Tab-separated table of C-alpha atoms in Angstrom:
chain	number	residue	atom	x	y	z
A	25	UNK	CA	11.111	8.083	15.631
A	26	UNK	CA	11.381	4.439	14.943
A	27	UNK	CA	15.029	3.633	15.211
A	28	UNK	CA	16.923	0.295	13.852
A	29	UNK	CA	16.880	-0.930	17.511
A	30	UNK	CA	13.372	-0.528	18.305
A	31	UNK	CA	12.490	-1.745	15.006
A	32	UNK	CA	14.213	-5.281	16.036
A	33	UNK	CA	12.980	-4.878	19.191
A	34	UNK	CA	9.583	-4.784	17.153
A	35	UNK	CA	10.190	-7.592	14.699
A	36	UNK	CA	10.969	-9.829	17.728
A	37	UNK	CA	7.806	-9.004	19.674
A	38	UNK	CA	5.743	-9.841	16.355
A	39	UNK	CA	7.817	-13.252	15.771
A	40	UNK	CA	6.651	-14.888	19.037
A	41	UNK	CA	3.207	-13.970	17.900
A	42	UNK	CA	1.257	-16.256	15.433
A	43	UNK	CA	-1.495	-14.846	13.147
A	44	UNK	CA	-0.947	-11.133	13.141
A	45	UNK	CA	-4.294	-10.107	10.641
A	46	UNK	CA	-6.484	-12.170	13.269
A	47	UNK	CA	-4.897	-10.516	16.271
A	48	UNK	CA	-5.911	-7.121	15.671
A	49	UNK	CA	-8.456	-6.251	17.754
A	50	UNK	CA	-10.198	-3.485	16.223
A	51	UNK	CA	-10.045	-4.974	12.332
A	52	UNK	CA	-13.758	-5.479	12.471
A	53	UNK	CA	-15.029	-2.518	14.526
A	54	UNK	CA	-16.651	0.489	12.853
A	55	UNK	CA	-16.472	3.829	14.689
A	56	UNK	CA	-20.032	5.050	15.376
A	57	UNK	CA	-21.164	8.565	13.570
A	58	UNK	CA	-21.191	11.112	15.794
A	59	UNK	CA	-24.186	14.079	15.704
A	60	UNK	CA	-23.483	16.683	13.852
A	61	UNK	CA	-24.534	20.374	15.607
A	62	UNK	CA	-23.091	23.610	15.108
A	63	UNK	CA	-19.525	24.359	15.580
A	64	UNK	CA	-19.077	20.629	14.926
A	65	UNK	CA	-15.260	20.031	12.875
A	66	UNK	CA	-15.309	20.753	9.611
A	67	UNK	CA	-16.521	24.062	9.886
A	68	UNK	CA	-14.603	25.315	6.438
A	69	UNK	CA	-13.517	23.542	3.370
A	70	UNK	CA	-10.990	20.340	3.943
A	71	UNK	CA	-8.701	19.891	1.351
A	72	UNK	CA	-8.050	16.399	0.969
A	73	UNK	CA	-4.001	16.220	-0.853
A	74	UNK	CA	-2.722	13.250	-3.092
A	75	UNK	CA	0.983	12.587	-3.750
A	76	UNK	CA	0.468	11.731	-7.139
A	77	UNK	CA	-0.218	13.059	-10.408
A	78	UNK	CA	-4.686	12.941	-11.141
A	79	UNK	CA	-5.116	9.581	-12.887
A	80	UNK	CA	-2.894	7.811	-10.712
A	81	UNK	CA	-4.652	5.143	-8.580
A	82	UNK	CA	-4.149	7.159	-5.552
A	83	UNK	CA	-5.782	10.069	-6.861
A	84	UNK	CA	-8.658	7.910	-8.325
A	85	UNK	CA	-9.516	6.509	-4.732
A	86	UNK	CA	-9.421	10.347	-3.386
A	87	UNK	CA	-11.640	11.002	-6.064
A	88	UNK	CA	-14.477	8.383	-5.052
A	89	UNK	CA	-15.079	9.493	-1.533
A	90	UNK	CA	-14.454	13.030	-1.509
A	91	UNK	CA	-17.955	14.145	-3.437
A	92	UNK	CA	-19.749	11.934	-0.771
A	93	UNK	CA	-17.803	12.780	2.092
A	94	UNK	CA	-18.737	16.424	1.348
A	95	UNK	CA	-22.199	15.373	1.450
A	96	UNK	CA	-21.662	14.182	4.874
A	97	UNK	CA	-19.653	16.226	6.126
A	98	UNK	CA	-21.816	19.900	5.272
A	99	UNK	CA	-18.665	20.800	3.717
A	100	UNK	CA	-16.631	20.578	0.328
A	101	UNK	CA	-14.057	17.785	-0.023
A	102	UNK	CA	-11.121	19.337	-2.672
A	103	UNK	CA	-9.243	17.291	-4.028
A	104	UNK	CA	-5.577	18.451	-4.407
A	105	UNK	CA	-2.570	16.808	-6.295
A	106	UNK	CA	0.941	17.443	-4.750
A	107	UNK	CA	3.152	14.748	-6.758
A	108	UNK	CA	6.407	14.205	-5.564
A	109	UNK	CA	8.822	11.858	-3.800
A	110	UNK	CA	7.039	8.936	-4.135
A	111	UNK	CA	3.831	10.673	-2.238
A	112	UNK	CA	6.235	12.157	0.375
A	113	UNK	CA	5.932	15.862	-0.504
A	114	UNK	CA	1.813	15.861	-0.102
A	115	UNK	CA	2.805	13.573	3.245
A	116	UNK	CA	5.032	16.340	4.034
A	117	UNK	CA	2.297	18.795	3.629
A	118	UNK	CA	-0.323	17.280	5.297
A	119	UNK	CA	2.256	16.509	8.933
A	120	UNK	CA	3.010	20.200	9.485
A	121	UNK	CA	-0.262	21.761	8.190
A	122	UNK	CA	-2.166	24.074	11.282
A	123	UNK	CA	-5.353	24.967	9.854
A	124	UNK	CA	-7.291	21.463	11.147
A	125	UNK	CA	-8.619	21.476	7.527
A	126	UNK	CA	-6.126	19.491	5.743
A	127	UNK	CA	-5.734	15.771	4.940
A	128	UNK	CA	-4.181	13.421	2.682
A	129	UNK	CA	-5.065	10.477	0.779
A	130	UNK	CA	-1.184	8.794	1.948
A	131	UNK	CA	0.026	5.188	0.634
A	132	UNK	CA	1.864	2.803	2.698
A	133	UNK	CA	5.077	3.922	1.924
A	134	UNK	CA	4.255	7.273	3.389
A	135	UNK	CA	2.940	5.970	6.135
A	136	UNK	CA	5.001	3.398	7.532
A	137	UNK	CA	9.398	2.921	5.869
A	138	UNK	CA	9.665	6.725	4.398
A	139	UNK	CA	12.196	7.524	6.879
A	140	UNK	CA	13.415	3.800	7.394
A	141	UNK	CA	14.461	4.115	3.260
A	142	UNK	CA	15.831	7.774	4.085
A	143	UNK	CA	16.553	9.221	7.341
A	144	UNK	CA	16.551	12.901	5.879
A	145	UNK	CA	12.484	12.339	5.465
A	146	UNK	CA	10.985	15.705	7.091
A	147	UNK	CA	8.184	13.619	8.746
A	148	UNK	CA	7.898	10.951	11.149
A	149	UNK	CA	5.433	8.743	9.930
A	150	UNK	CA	4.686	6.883	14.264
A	151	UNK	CA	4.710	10.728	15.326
A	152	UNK	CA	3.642	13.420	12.889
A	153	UNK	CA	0.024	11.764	11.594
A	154	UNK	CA	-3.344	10.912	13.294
A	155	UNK	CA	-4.094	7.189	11.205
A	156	UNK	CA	-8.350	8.348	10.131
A	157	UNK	CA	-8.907	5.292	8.178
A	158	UNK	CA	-8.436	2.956	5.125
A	159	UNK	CA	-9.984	4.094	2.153
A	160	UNK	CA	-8.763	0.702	-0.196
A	161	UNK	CA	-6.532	-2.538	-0.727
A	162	UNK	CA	-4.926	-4.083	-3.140
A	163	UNK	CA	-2.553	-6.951	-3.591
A	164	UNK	CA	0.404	-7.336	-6.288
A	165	UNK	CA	0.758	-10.155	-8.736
A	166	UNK	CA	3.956	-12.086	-9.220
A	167	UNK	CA	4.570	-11.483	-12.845
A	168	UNK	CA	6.784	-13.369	-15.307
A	169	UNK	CA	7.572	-14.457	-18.553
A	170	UNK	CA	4.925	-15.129	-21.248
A	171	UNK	CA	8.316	-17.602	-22.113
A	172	UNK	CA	8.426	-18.698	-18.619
A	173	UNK	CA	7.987	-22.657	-18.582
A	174	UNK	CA	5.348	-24.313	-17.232
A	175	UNK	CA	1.783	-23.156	-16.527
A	176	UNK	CA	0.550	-24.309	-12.489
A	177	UNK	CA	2.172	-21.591	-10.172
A	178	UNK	CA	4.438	-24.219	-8.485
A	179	UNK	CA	5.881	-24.624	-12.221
A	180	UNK	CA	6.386	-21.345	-12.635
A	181	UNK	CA	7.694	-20.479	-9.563
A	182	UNK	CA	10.551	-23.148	-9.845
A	183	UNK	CA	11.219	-21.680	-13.428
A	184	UNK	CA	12.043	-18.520	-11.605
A	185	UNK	CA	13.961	-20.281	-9.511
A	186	UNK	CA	16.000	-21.971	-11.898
A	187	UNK	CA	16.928	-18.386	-13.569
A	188	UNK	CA	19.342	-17.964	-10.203
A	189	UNK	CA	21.667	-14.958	-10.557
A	190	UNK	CA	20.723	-14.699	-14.581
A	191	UNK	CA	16.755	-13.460	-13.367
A	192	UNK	CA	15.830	-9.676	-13.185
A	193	UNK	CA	13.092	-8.199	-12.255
A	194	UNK	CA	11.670	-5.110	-12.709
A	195	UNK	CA	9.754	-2.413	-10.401
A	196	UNK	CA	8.873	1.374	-10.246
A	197	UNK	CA	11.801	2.319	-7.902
A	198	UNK	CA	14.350	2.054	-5.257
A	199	UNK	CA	12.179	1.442	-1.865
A	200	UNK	CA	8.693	0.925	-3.821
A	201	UNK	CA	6.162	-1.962	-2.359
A	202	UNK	CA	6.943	-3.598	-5.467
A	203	UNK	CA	11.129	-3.744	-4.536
A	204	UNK	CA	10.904	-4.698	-0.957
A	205	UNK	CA	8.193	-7.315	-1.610
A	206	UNK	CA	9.943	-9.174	-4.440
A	207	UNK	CA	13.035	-8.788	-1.996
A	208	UNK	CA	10.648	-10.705	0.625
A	209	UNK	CA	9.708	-12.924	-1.590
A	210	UNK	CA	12.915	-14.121	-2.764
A	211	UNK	CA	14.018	-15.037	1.067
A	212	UNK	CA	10.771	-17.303	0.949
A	213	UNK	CA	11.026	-19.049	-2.350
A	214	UNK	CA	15.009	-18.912	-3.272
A	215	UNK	CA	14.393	-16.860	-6.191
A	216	UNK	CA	17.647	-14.982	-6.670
A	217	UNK	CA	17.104	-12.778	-9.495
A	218	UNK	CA	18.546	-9.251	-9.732
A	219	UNK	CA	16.836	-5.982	-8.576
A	220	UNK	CA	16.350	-3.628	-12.080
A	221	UNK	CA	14.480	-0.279	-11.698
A	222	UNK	CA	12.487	1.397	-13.998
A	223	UNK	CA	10.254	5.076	-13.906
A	224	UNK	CA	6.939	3.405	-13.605
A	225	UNK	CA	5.064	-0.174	-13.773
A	226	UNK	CA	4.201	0.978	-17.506
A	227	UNK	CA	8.024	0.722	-17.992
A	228	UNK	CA	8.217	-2.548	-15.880
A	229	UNK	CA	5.511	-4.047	-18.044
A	230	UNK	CA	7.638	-2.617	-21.634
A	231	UNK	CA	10.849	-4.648	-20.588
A	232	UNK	CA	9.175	-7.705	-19.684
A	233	UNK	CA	7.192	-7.605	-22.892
A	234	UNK	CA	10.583	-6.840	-24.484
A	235	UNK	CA	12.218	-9.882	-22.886
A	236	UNK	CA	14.841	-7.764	-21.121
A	237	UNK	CA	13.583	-8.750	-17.868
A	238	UNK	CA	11.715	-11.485	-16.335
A	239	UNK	CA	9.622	-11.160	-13.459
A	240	UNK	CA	7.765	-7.959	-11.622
A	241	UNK	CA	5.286	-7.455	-8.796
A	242	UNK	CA	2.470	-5.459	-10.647
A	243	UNK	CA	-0.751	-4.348	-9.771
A	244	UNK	CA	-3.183	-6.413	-10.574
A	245	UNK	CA	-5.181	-3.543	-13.132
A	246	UNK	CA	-1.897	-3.528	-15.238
A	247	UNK	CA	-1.083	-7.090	-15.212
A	248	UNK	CA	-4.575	-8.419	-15.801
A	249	UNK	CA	-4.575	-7.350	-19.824
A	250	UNK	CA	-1.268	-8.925	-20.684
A	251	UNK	CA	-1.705	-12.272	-18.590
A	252	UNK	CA	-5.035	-12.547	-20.452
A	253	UNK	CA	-3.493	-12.276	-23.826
A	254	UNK	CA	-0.507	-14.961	-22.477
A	255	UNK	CA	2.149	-11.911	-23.277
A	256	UNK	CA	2.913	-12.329	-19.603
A	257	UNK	CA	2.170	-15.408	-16.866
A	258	UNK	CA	0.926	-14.751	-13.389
A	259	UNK	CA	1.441	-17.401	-10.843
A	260	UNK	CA	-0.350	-15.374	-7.870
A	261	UNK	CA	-1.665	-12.605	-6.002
A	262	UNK	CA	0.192	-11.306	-2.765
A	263	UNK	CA	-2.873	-11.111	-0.189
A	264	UNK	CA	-3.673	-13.588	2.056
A	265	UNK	CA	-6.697	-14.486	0.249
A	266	UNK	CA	-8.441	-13.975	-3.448
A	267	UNK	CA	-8.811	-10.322	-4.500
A	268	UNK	CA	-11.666	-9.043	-6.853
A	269	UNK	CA	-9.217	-7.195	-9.080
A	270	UNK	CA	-8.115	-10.534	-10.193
A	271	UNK	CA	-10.877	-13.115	-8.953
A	272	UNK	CA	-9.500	-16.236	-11.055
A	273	UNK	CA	-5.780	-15.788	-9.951
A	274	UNK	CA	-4.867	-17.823	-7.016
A	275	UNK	CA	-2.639	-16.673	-4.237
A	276	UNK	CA	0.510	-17.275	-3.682
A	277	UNK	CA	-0.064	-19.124	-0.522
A	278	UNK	CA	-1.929	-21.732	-2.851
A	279	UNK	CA	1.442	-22.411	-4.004
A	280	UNK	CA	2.614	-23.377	-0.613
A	281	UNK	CA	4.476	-19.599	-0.370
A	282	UNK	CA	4.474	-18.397	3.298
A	283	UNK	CA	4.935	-15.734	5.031
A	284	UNK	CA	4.995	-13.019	2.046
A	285	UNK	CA	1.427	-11.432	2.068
A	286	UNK	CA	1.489	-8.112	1.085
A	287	UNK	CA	-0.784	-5.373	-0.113
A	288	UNK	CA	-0.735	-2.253	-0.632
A	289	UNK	CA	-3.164	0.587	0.121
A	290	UNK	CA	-4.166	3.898	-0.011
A	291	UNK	CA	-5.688	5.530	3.634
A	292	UNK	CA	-6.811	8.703	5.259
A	293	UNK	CA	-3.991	10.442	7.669
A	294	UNK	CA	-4.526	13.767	9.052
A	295	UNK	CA	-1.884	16.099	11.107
A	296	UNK	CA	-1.216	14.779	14.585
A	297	UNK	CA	-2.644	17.737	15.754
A	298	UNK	CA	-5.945	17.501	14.412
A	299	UNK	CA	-8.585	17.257	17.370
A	300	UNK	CA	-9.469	13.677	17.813
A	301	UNK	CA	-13.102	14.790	18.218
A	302	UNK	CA	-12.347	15.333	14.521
A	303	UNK	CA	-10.583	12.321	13.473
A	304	UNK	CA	-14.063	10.334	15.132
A	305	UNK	CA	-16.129	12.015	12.974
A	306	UNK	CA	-14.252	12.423	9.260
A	307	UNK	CA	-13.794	8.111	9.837
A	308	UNK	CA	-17.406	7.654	10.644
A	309	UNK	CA	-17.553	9.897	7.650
A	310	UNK	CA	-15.291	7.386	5.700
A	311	UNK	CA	-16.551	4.411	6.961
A	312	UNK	CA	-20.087	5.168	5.743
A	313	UNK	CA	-18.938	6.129	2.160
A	314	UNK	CA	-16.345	3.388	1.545
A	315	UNK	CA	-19.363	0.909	2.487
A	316	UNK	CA	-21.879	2.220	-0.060
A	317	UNK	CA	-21.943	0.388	-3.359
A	318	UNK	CA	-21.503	3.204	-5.197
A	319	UNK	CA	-18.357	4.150	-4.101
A	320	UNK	CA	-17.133	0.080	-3.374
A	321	UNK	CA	-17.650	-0.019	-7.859
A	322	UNK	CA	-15.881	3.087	-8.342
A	323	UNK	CA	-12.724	1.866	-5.890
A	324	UNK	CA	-12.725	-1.335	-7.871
A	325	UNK	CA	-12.621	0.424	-11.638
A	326	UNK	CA	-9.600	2.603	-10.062
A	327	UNK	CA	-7.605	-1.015	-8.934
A	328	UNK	CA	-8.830	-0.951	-4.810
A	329	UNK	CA	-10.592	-2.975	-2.946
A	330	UNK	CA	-12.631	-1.204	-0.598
A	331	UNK	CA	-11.487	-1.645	3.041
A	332	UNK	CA	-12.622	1.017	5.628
A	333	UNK	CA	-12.242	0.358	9.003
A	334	UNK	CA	-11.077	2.776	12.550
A	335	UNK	CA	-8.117	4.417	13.039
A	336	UNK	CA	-7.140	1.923	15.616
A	337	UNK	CA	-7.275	-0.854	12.861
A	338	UNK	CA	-5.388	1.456	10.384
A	339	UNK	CA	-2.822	2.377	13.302
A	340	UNK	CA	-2.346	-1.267	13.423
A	341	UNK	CA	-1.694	-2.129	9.899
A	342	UNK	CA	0.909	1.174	9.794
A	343	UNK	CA	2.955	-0.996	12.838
A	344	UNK	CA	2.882	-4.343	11.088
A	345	UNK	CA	3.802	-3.063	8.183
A	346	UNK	CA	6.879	-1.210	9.075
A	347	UNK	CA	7.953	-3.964	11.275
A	348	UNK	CA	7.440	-6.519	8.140
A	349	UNK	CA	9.238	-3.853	5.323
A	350	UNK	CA	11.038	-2.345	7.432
A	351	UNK	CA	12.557	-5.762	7.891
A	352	UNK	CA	13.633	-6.419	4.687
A	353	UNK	CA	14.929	-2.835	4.423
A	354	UNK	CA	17.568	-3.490	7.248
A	355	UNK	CA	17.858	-7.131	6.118
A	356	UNK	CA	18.982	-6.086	2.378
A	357	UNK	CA	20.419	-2.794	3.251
A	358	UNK	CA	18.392	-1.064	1.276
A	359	UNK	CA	18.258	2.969	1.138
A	360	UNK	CA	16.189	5.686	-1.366
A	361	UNK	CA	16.996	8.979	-1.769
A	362	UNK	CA	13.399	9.817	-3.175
């Protein structure tokens, strides 16, 4: 379990390191496809479990792969929505399952600050999970005001500023990406406005509209309609460089903002007892369907960027991650009972 202590132990390590993305050694590696031959894992159905309701951009990533991983795999992919606790039930699921035939399409929440935001989480994400692969990416955009002065992201940005204690902004939830990286954010631009939950983005995106609050870290799919029509502003994108989802929006290191990249994704995890002769072959599975163009259009419609890659890589992201939210967590005390 990753304790507050080794966490800072963690977060220290990573500070006297420069360039974290480039340092990963295995970013740019793709596992090689293993022969298939009889008795070869899977030799049943899988069922492949999403934490969210079908519609939700989770479930629309699980949704593009799993018809073409059951092509490759000789078996059927199901699909099979568990909503709950912020994708934590289906993560719950998926840890203690024993038939070596379940997996789940997790986010990074699941994966990486569950039981950093509440310690009575009945997984460990570092012990319980065997990281398969990345399925997609996506950044957030930094969302205000269509009232907001000023139209160059460095104008915008000190409008927000200027709010000071009077700002709010809006997200899904206690403990979401989009809470813990506006909290970031703020310690990197001296934004200070005022943490307001909501349900849902569609809520989020209904109060700023309504003037009731005035910024938001959205996904780019539900920001990109209102920006357009100038109801709403955008002065970046979170990622450390230009997404598809939102080609013309710059990012918000253009605007001289460091050290706040963020994105967040959607990956393949499978029980930590799961043979790793299996884990080789479902992500050389994965790898070869997120690459295909097919699948790459279909990720994009649903609001991801394709992004496949090894466990190893995926392992790495779940450690840099946690040491970078979970951060912010201890930083602003922060704590979900979801």
């Amino acid at each position: 379990m990753l304790t507050k202590r080794r966490l800072l132990q963690t977060m220290a390590a990573a500070l006297c390191t420069s360039g974290a993305w480039a340092q990963d050694p295995s970013r740019s590696r793709a596992a090689a496809r293993p022969a298939a031959g009889p008795g070869v894992w899977p030799t049943k159905p899988v069922r492949l479990l999403v934490g969210f309701p079908a519609g939700a951009s989770p479930d629309l990533a699980a949704r593009a792969i799993a018809e073409p991983l059951s092509k490759l795999l000789g078996q059927p992919v199901t699909v099979e929505n568990r909503p709950g606790s912020s994708g934590n039930l289906a993560a719950d699921q998926v840890a203690k399952a024993q038939d070596d035939h379940t997996i789940g399409a997790l986010i990074n929440g699941n994966l990486t600050i569950a039981r950093l935001l509440n310690p009575n989480t009945p997984f460990d994400p570092e012990k319980d999970f065997s990281p398969v692969g990345l399925i997609g990416t996506a950044p957030l955009v930094l969302a205000v005001s269509g009232d907001a002065v000023g139209a160059h992201p460095e104008e915008l940005l000190l409008w927000a500023r200027n709010l000071g204690d009077s700002g709010e902004y809006g997200t899904p939830g206690v403990g979401t990406v989009g809470h813990l990286g506006m909290e970031l954010l703020k310690t990197r631009t001296s934004i200070r406005a005022r943490h307001v939950p909501f349900t849902g983005n569609p809520q989020v995106i209904e109060a700023m509209l309504a003037g009731k609050i005035q910024l938001a870290l959205l996904p780019p799919g539900l920001a990109k309609p209102h920006v357009k029509s100038g109801k709403l502003k955008a002065v970046g994108v979170t990622s450390p460089e230009r997404s598809p989802l939102f080609g013309e929006l710059p990012t918000l290191r253009e605007a001289n903002v460091r050290g706040a990249d963020l994105e967040i994704w959607t990956a393949i995890a499978a029980p930590a007892s799961l043979p790793q002769t299996a884990v080789a072959r479902l992500n050389a599975a994965l790898v070869e369907v997120v690459h295909s163009a097919d699948v790459q259009q279909r990720l994009l419609a649903g609001g991801w960027q394709a992004n496949a890659g090894t466990p190893q890589s995926l392992a790495y992201r779940m450690r840099t991650d946690t040491t970078q939210l979970g951060g912010v967590i201890l930083m602003r005390g922060i704590r979900s009972d979801a």
